[in-house]
């Protein structure tokens, strides 16, 4: 069972995690998701979680103290933890990372807001031998916070856990689409009934029943699409 904890100042923003595939995966005890409010770790009347940056500059930085308390409250020394800090300055998330995260036992997502979390939080936990810290970005754009990024990573990673997908065959096909040089091919185009829709026919080969020809056509299409994307 994969334990997933998320820490955020907007816990309600993360409620879609209880729907659909992830909701079912929790019911089947394949994963367990817990959402924590960072403000629960503050004592002042305003429940403040940020402060002005040392060195000056615009915006606010999230204070290390509530983060340390929140992470300590959900871990112990025996626990092997992967702490994922969402930041546009992190390593770009991809399918290979999803595969890696899907095999872990305890993921903690630190969803920062404002100008990010005090850098010592990552540094402190990286120095503990039961922690591995990953700074991750989901793309070259700046979101308002890490919540949506965490949901993207959780959705991509958990569907790779055996039993989470209703039809495991679809995973097999995806893994087949990794070519010899480890390049991940995008999927070939898909069609369903009717065979003619608004004057457009489904490609003939897909109606042929010739599985060899179909597989060859699909691979060609996937390669063509992948090359096209690379050139854009
Ligand atoms: N927080 C703000 N922007 C982000 C991004 N692109 N990826 C991950 N976390 C973020």
mmCIF file of C-alpha atoms and ligand atoms in Angstrom:
data_model
loop_
_atom_site.group_PDB
_atom_site.id
_atom_site.type_symbol
_atom_site.label_atom_id
_atom_site.label_comp_id
_atom_site.label_asym_id
_atom_site.label_seq_id
_atom_site.Cartn_x
_atom_site.Cartn_y
_atom_site.Cartn_z
ATOM 1 C CA UNK A 1 0.000 0.000 0.000
ATOM 2 C CA UNK A 2 1.269 3.419 -0.988
ATOM 3 C CA UNK A 3 0.731 6.114 1.637
ATOM 4 C CA UNK A 4 0.320 9.596 0.140
ATOM 5 C CA UNK A 5 0.262 12.689 2.348
ATOM 6 C CA UNK A 6 -0.302 16.190 1.034
ATOM 7 C CA UNK A 7 0.371 19.366 2.984
ATOM 8 C CA UNK A 8 -1.261 22.578 1.808
ATOM 9 C CA UNK A 9 -2.902 25.776 3.041
ATOM 10 C CA UNK A 10 -5.839 24.953 0.728
ATOM 11 C CA UNK A 11 -6.787 21.375 1.653
ATOM 12 C CA UNK A 12 -10.194 21.764 -0.048
ATOM 13 C CA UNK A 13 -8.400 22.334 -3.321
ATOM 14 C CA UNK A 14 -7.265 18.708 -3.181
ATOM 15 C CA UNK A 15 -10.640 17.009 -2.683
ATOM 16 C CA UNK A 16 -10.815 15.712 -6.317
ATOM 17 C CA UNK A 17 -8.254 13.133 -5.152
ATOM 18 C CA UNK A 18 -11.148 11.227 -3.586
ATOM 19 C CA UNK A 19 -12.998 10.864 -6.900
ATOM 20 C CA UNK A 20 -12.874 8.395 -9.764
ATOM 21 C CA UNK A 21 -9.895 6.076 -10.123
ATOM 22 C CA UNK A 22 -8.142 7.388 -7.025
ATOM 23 C CA UNK A 23 -11.275 7.080 -4.903
ATOM 24 C CA UNK A 24 -11.659 3.460 -5.985
ATOM 25 C CA UNK A 25 -7.971 2.739 -5.385
ATOM 26 C CA UNK A 26 -8.432 3.977 -1.823
ATOM 27 C CA UNK A 27 -11.525 1.832 -1.307
ATOM 28 C CA UNK A 28 -9.502 -1.175 -2.481
ATOM 29 C CA UNK A 29 -6.674 -0.242 -0.055
ATOM 30 C CA UNK A 30 -4.131 0.050 -2.877
ATOM 31 C CA UNK A 31 -3.324 3.587 -1.793
ATOM 32 C CA UNK A 32 -4.135 5.788 1.176
ATOM 33 C CA UNK A 33 -4.384 9.550 0.739
ATOM 34 C CA UNK A 34 -4.335 12.007 3.637
ATOM 35 C CA UNK A 35 -4.620 15.774 3.257
ATOM 36 C CA UNK A 36 -3.187 18.060 5.938
ATOM 37 C CA UNK A 37 -3.756 21.750 6.565
ATOM 38 C CA UNK A 38 -0.432 23.541 7.075
ATOM 39 C CA UNK A 39 -2.170 26.167 9.228
ATOM 40 C CA UNK A 40 -2.883 23.491 11.855
ATOM 41 C CA UNK A 41 0.835 23.780 12.691
ATOM 42 C CA UNK A 42 0.688 27.491 13.532
ATOM 43 C CA UNK A 43 0.015 28.972 16.964
ATOM 44 C CA UNK A 44 -0.461 32.700 16.326
ATOM 45 C CA UNK A 45 -3.948 34.174 15.992
ATOM 46 C CA UNK A 46 -3.529 34.836 12.275
ATOM 47 C CA UNK A 47 -2.200 31.317 11.563
ATOM 48 C CA UNK A 48 0.477 32.924 9.468
ATOM 49 C CA UNK A 49 2.614 30.651 7.308
ATOM 50 C CA UNK A 50 4.738 33.189 5.424
ATOM 51 C CA UNK A 51 7.091 36.088 5.929
ATOM 52 C CA UNK A 52 9.142 38.602 3.953
ATOM 53 C CA UNK A 53 12.224 37.278 2.128
ATOM 54 C CA UNK A 54 15.704 37.785 3.608
ATOM 55 C CA UNK A 55 17.660 39.926 1.189
ATOM 56 C CA UNK A 56 14.543 41.785 0.150
ATOM 57 C CA UNK A 57 12.418 41.496 -2.955
ATOM 58 C CA UNK A 58 8.803 41.109 -3.856
ATOM 59 C CA UNK A 59 6.405 38.519 -2.471
ATOM 60 C CA UNK A 60 6.431 36.310 0.585
ATOM 61 C CA UNK A 61 8.270 33.117 1.483
ATOM 62 C CA UNK A 62 6.723 30.220 3.406
ATOM 63 C CA UNK A 63 8.253 29.888 6.871
ATOM 64 C CA UNK A 64 10.148 26.671 7.639
ATOM 65 C CA UNK A 65 8.662 26.087 11.116
ATOM 66 C CA UNK A 66 5.117 24.994 10.169
ATOM 67 C CA UNK A 67 6.497 22.810 7.366
ATOM 68 C CA UNK A 68 8.911 21.055 9.719
ATOM 69 C CA UNK A 69 6.139 20.421 12.234
ATOM 70 C CA UNK A 70 3.707 19.187 9.589
ATOM 71 C CA UNK A 71 6.222 16.749 8.089
ATOM 72 C CA UNK A 72 7.433 15.496 11.495
ATOM 73 C CA UNK A 73 3.818 14.892 12.574
ATOM 74 C CA UNK A 74 3.250 12.342 9.788
ATOM 75 C CA UNK A 75 6.596 10.520 9.748
ATOM 76 C CA UNK A 76 8.855 8.537 12.062
ATOM 77 C CA UNK A 77 12.481 7.394 11.923
ATOM 78 C CA UNK A 78 11.559 3.913 10.658
ATOM 79 C CA UNK A 79 9.550 5.320 7.801
ATOM 80 C CA UNK A 80 11.263 5.498 4.370
ATOM 81 C CA UNK A 81 9.929 8.748 2.942
ATOM 82 C CA UNK A 82 10.072 10.450 -0.451
ATOM 83 C CA UNK A 83 9.382 14.148 0.055
ATOM 84 C CA UNK A 84 8.230 15.868 -3.125
ATOM 85 C CA UNK A 85 8.481 19.642 -3.082
ATOM 86 C CA UNK A 86 6.500 21.238 -5.910
ATOM 87 C CA UNK A 87 8.293 24.169 -7.477
ATOM 88 C CA UNK A 88 8.688 25.600 -10.990
ATOM 89 C CA UNK A 89 12.443 25.448 -10.269
ATOM 90 C CA UNK A 90 12.359 21.666 -9.872
ATOM 91 C CA UNK A 91 13.202 18.755 -12.158
ATOM 92 C CA UNK A 92 10.656 18.348 -14.946
ATOM 93 C CA UNK A 93 8.150 15.594 -14.191
ATOM 94 C CA UNK A 94 7.893 12.790 -16.763
ATOM 95 C CA UNK A 95 6.629 9.231 -17.207
ATOM 96 C CA UNK A 96 9.874 7.769 -15.889
ATOM 97 C CA UNK A 97 9.459 9.684 -12.616
ATOM 98 C CA UNK A 98 5.832 8.520 -12.435
ATOM 99 C CA UNK A 99 7.107 4.948 -12.692
ATOM 100 C CA UNK A 100 9.667 5.594 -9.946
ATOM 101 C CA UNK A 101 7.108 7.195 -7.576
ATOM 102 C CA UNK A 102 4.589 4.383 -8.190
ATOM 103 C CA UNK A 103 6.994 1.922 -6.536
ATOM 104 C CA UNK A 104 7.495 3.927 -3.319
ATOM 105 C CA UNK A 105 5.829 3.274 0.030
ATOM 106 C CA UNK A 106 5.371 6.795 1.394
ATOM 107 C CA UNK A 107 5.139 9.988 -0.640
ATOM 108 C CA UNK A 108 4.713 13.403 0.962
ATOM 109 C CA UNK A 109 3.766 16.319 -1.285
ATOM 110 C CA UNK A 110 4.666 19.775 -0.001
ATOM 111 C CA UNK A 111 2.390 22.168 -1.876
ATOM 112 C CA UNK A 112 3.933 25.604 -1.532
ATOM 113 C CA UNK A 113 2.323 28.919 -2.436
ATOM 114 C CA UNK A 114 3.692 32.452 -2.801
ATOM 115 C CA UNK A 115 7.386 32.592 -3.720
ATOM 116 C CA UNK A 116 7.918 29.075 -2.399
ATOM 117 C CA UNK A 117 9.099 27.396 0.788
ATOM 118 C CA UNK A 118 12.192 28.439 2.780
ATOM 119 C CA UNK A 119 15.032 26.479 1.136
ATOM 120 C CA UNK A 120 16.157 25.000 4.476
ATOM 121 C CA UNK A 121 13.141 22.671 4.598
ATOM 122 C CA UNK A 122 14.372 20.644 1.618
ATOM 123 C CA UNK A 123 17.958 20.883 2.854
ATOM 124 C CA UNK A 124 17.057 19.621 6.353
ATOM 125 C CA UNK A 125 15.114 16.551 5.178
ATOM 126 C CA UNK A 126 17.664 15.742 2.465
ATOM 127 C CA UNK A 127 20.152 15.390 5.328
ATOM 128 C CA UNK A 128 18.088 12.705 7.086
ATOM 129 C CA UNK A 129 18.910 9.159 6.010
ATOM 130 C CA UNK A 130 15.310 7.935 5.843
ATOM 131 C CA UNK A 131 14.301 10.801 3.518
ATOM 132 C CA UNK A 132 14.776 11.364 -0.173
ATOM 133 C CA UNK A 133 13.875 14.869 -1.329
ATOM 134 C CA UNK A 134 12.704 15.606 -4.879
ATOM 135 C CA UNK A 135 12.094 19.125 -6.146
ATOM 136 C CA UNK A 136 9.670 18.671 -9.025
ATOM 137 C CA UNK A 137 8.076 20.933 -11.649
ATOM 138 C CA UNK A 138 5.274 19.823 -13.956
ATOM 139 C CA UNK A 139 6.268 22.240 -16.725
ATOM 140 C CA UNK A 140 7.803 25.548 -17.699
ATOM 141 C CA UNK A 141 5.068 27.829 -16.416
ATOM 142 C CA UNK A 142 4.244 29.237 -12.997
ATOM 143 C CA UNK A 143 1.147 28.039 -11.152
ATOM 144 C CA UNK A 144 -0.420 29.760 -8.168
ATOM 145 C CA UNK A 145 0.679 26.876 -5.968
ATOM 146 C CA UNK A 146 1.780 23.262 -5.929
ATOM 147 C CA UNK A 147 -1.681 21.700 -5.385
ATOM 148 C CA UNK A 148 -2.568 21.101 -9.033
ATOM 149 C CA UNK A 149 0.990 19.936 -9.753
ATOM 150 C CA UNK A 150 0.734 17.393 -6.902
ATOM 151 C CA UNK A 151 -2.544 16.080 -8.328
ATOM 152 C CA UNK A 152 -0.967 15.679 -11.761
ATOM 153 C CA UNK A 153 1.919 13.685 -10.310
ATOM 154 C CA UNK A 154 -0.367 11.550 -8.135
ATOM 155 C CA UNK A 155 -2.699 10.743 -11.018
ATOM 156 C CA UNK A 156 0.142 9.796 -13.360
ATOM 157 C CA UNK A 157 1.961 7.726 -10.713
ATOM 158 C CA UNK A 158 -0.875 5.845 -9.033
ATOM 159 C CA UNK A 159 -2.385 4.533 -12.272
ATOM 160 C CA UNK A 160 0.864 2.575 -12.713
ATOM 161 C CA UNK A 161 0.277 0.653 -9.455
ATOM 162 C CA UNK A 162 -0.945 -2.887 -10.216
ATOM 163 C CA UNK A 163 -4.707 -3.109 -9.619
ATOM 164 C CA UNK A 164 -5.456 0.609 -9.846
ATOM 165 C CA UNK A 165 -6.526 0.562 -13.503
ATOM 166 C CA UNK A 166 -9.666 -1.361 -14.374
ATOM 167 C CA UNK A 167 -8.068 -2.659 -17.558
ATOM 168 C CA UNK A 168 -4.366 -3.491 -17.020
ATOM 169 C CA UNK A 169 -4.020 -4.206 -20.764
ATOM 170 C CA UNK A 170 -4.006 -0.468 -21.420
ATOM 171 C CA UNK A 171 -0.816 -0.136 -19.334
ATOM 172 C CA UNK A 172 0.815 -2.963 -21.271
ATOM 173 C CA UNK A 173 0.151 -1.138 -24.527
ATOM 174 C CA UNK A 174 1.621 2.057 -23.132
ATOM 175 C CA UNK A 175 4.799 0.281 -22.087
ATOM 176 C CA UNK A 176 5.057 -1.274 -25.557
ATOM 177 C CA UNK A 177 5.154 2.193 -26.949
ATOM 178 C CA UNK A 178 8.597 2.852 -25.466
ATOM 179 C CA UNK A 179 10.952 2.467 -28.428
ATOM 180 C CA UNK A 180 14.413 0.837 -28.341
ATOM 181 C CA UNK A 181 16.197 4.125 -27.598
ATOM 182 C CA UNK A 182 13.931 4.666 -24.570
ATOM 183 C CA UNK A 183 12.064 7.433 -26.308
ATOM 184 C CA UNK A 184 8.458 7.500 -25.177
ATOM 185 C CA UNK A 185 6.234 7.462 -28.222
ATOM 186 C CA UNK A 186 2.947 9.293 -28.092
ATOM 187 C CA UNK A 187 -0.057 7.123 -28.815
ATOM 188 C CA UNK A 188 -1.386 6.319 -32.284
ATOM 189 C CA UNK A 189 -4.821 7.797 -33.177
ATOM 190 C CA UNK A 190 -7.827 5.811 -31.955
ATOM 191 C CA UNK A 191 -11.188 5.205 -33.594
ATOM 192 C CA UNK A 192 -14.475 3.590 -32.581
ATOM 193 C CA UNK A 193 -17.868 3.100 -34.238
ATOM 194 C CA UNK A 194 -19.348 4.337 -36.543
ATOM 195 C CA UNK A 195 -16.961 3.446 -39.409
ATOM 196 C CA UNK A 196 -17.971 6.667 -41.182
ATOM 197 C CA UNK A 197 -18.638 9.821 -39.171
ATOM 198 C CA UNK A 198 -19.551 13.118 -40.837
ATOM 199 C CA UNK A 199 -18.029 11.874 -44.071
ATOM 200 C CA UNK A 200 -14.753 10.749 -42.493
ATOM 201 C CA UNK A 201 -13.795 7.062 -42.758
ATOM 202 C CA UNK A 202 -11.856 5.052 -40.192
ATOM 203 C CA UNK A 203 -8.507 4.033 -41.790
ATOM 204 C CA UNK A 204 -9.069 0.889 -43.845
ATOM 205 C CA UNK A 205 -6.318 -1.165 -42.195
ATOM 206 C CA UNK A 206 -8.116 -1.056 -38.812
ATOM 207 C CA UNK A 207 -11.115 -2.852 -40.359
ATOM 208 C CA UNK A 208 -8.932 -5.495 -42.037
ATOM 209 C CA UNK A 209 -8.632 -7.885 -39.104
ATOM 210 C CA UNK A 210 -4.937 -8.289 -39.984
ATOM 211 C CA UNK A 211 -3.279 -7.875 -36.577
ATOM 212 C CA UNK A 212 0.242 -7.721 -37.989
ATOM 213 C CA UNK A 213 -0.677 -4.927 -40.388
ATOM 214 C CA UNK A 214 -2.589 -3.088 -37.666
ATOM 215 C CA UNK A 215 0.352 -3.215 -35.257
ATOM 216 C CA UNK A 216 2.705 -1.985 -38.006
ATOM 217 C CA UNK A 217 0.354 0.885 -38.924
ATOM 218 C CA UNK A 218 -0.046 1.937 -35.286
ATOM 219 C CA UNK A 219 3.713 1.988 -34.688
ATOM 220 C CA UNK A 220 4.230 4.102 -37.821
ATOM 221 C CA UNK A 221 1.539 6.521 -36.699
ATOM 222 C CA UNK A 222 3.014 6.784 -33.192
ATOM 223 C CA UNK A 223 6.485 7.459 -34.623
ATOM 224 C CA UNK A 224 5.122 10.025 -37.059
ATOM 225 C CA UNK A 225 3.267 11.877 -34.300
ATOM 226 C CA UNK A 226 6.280 11.760 -31.976
ATOM 227 C CA UNK A 227 8.599 13.178 -34.655
ATOM 228 C CA UNK A 228 6.083 15.874 -35.481
ATOM 229 C CA UNK A 229 5.925 16.955 -31.821
ATOM 230 C CA UNK A 230 9.716 17.083 -31.618
ATOM 231 C CA UNK A 231 9.846 19.502 -34.542
ATOM 232 C CA UNK A 232 7.307 21.937 -33.117
HETATM 233 N N1 LIG B 1 4.357 25.630 -8.357
HETATM 234 C C1 LIG B 1 4.210 26.706 -9.151
HETATM 235 N N2 LIG B 1 4.434 26.399 -10.423
HETATM 236 C C2 LIG B 1 4.732 25.065 -10.472
HETATM 237 C C3 LIG B 1 5.066 24.163 -11.498
HETATM 238 N N3 LIG B 1 5.145 24.532 -12.776
HETATM 239 N N4 LIG B 1 5.321 22.890 -11.166
HETATM 240 C C4 LIG B 1 5.266 22.500 -9.880
HETATM 241 N N5 LIG B 1 4.959 23.308 -8.857
HETATM 242 C C5 LIG B 1 4.692 24.588 -9.142
#
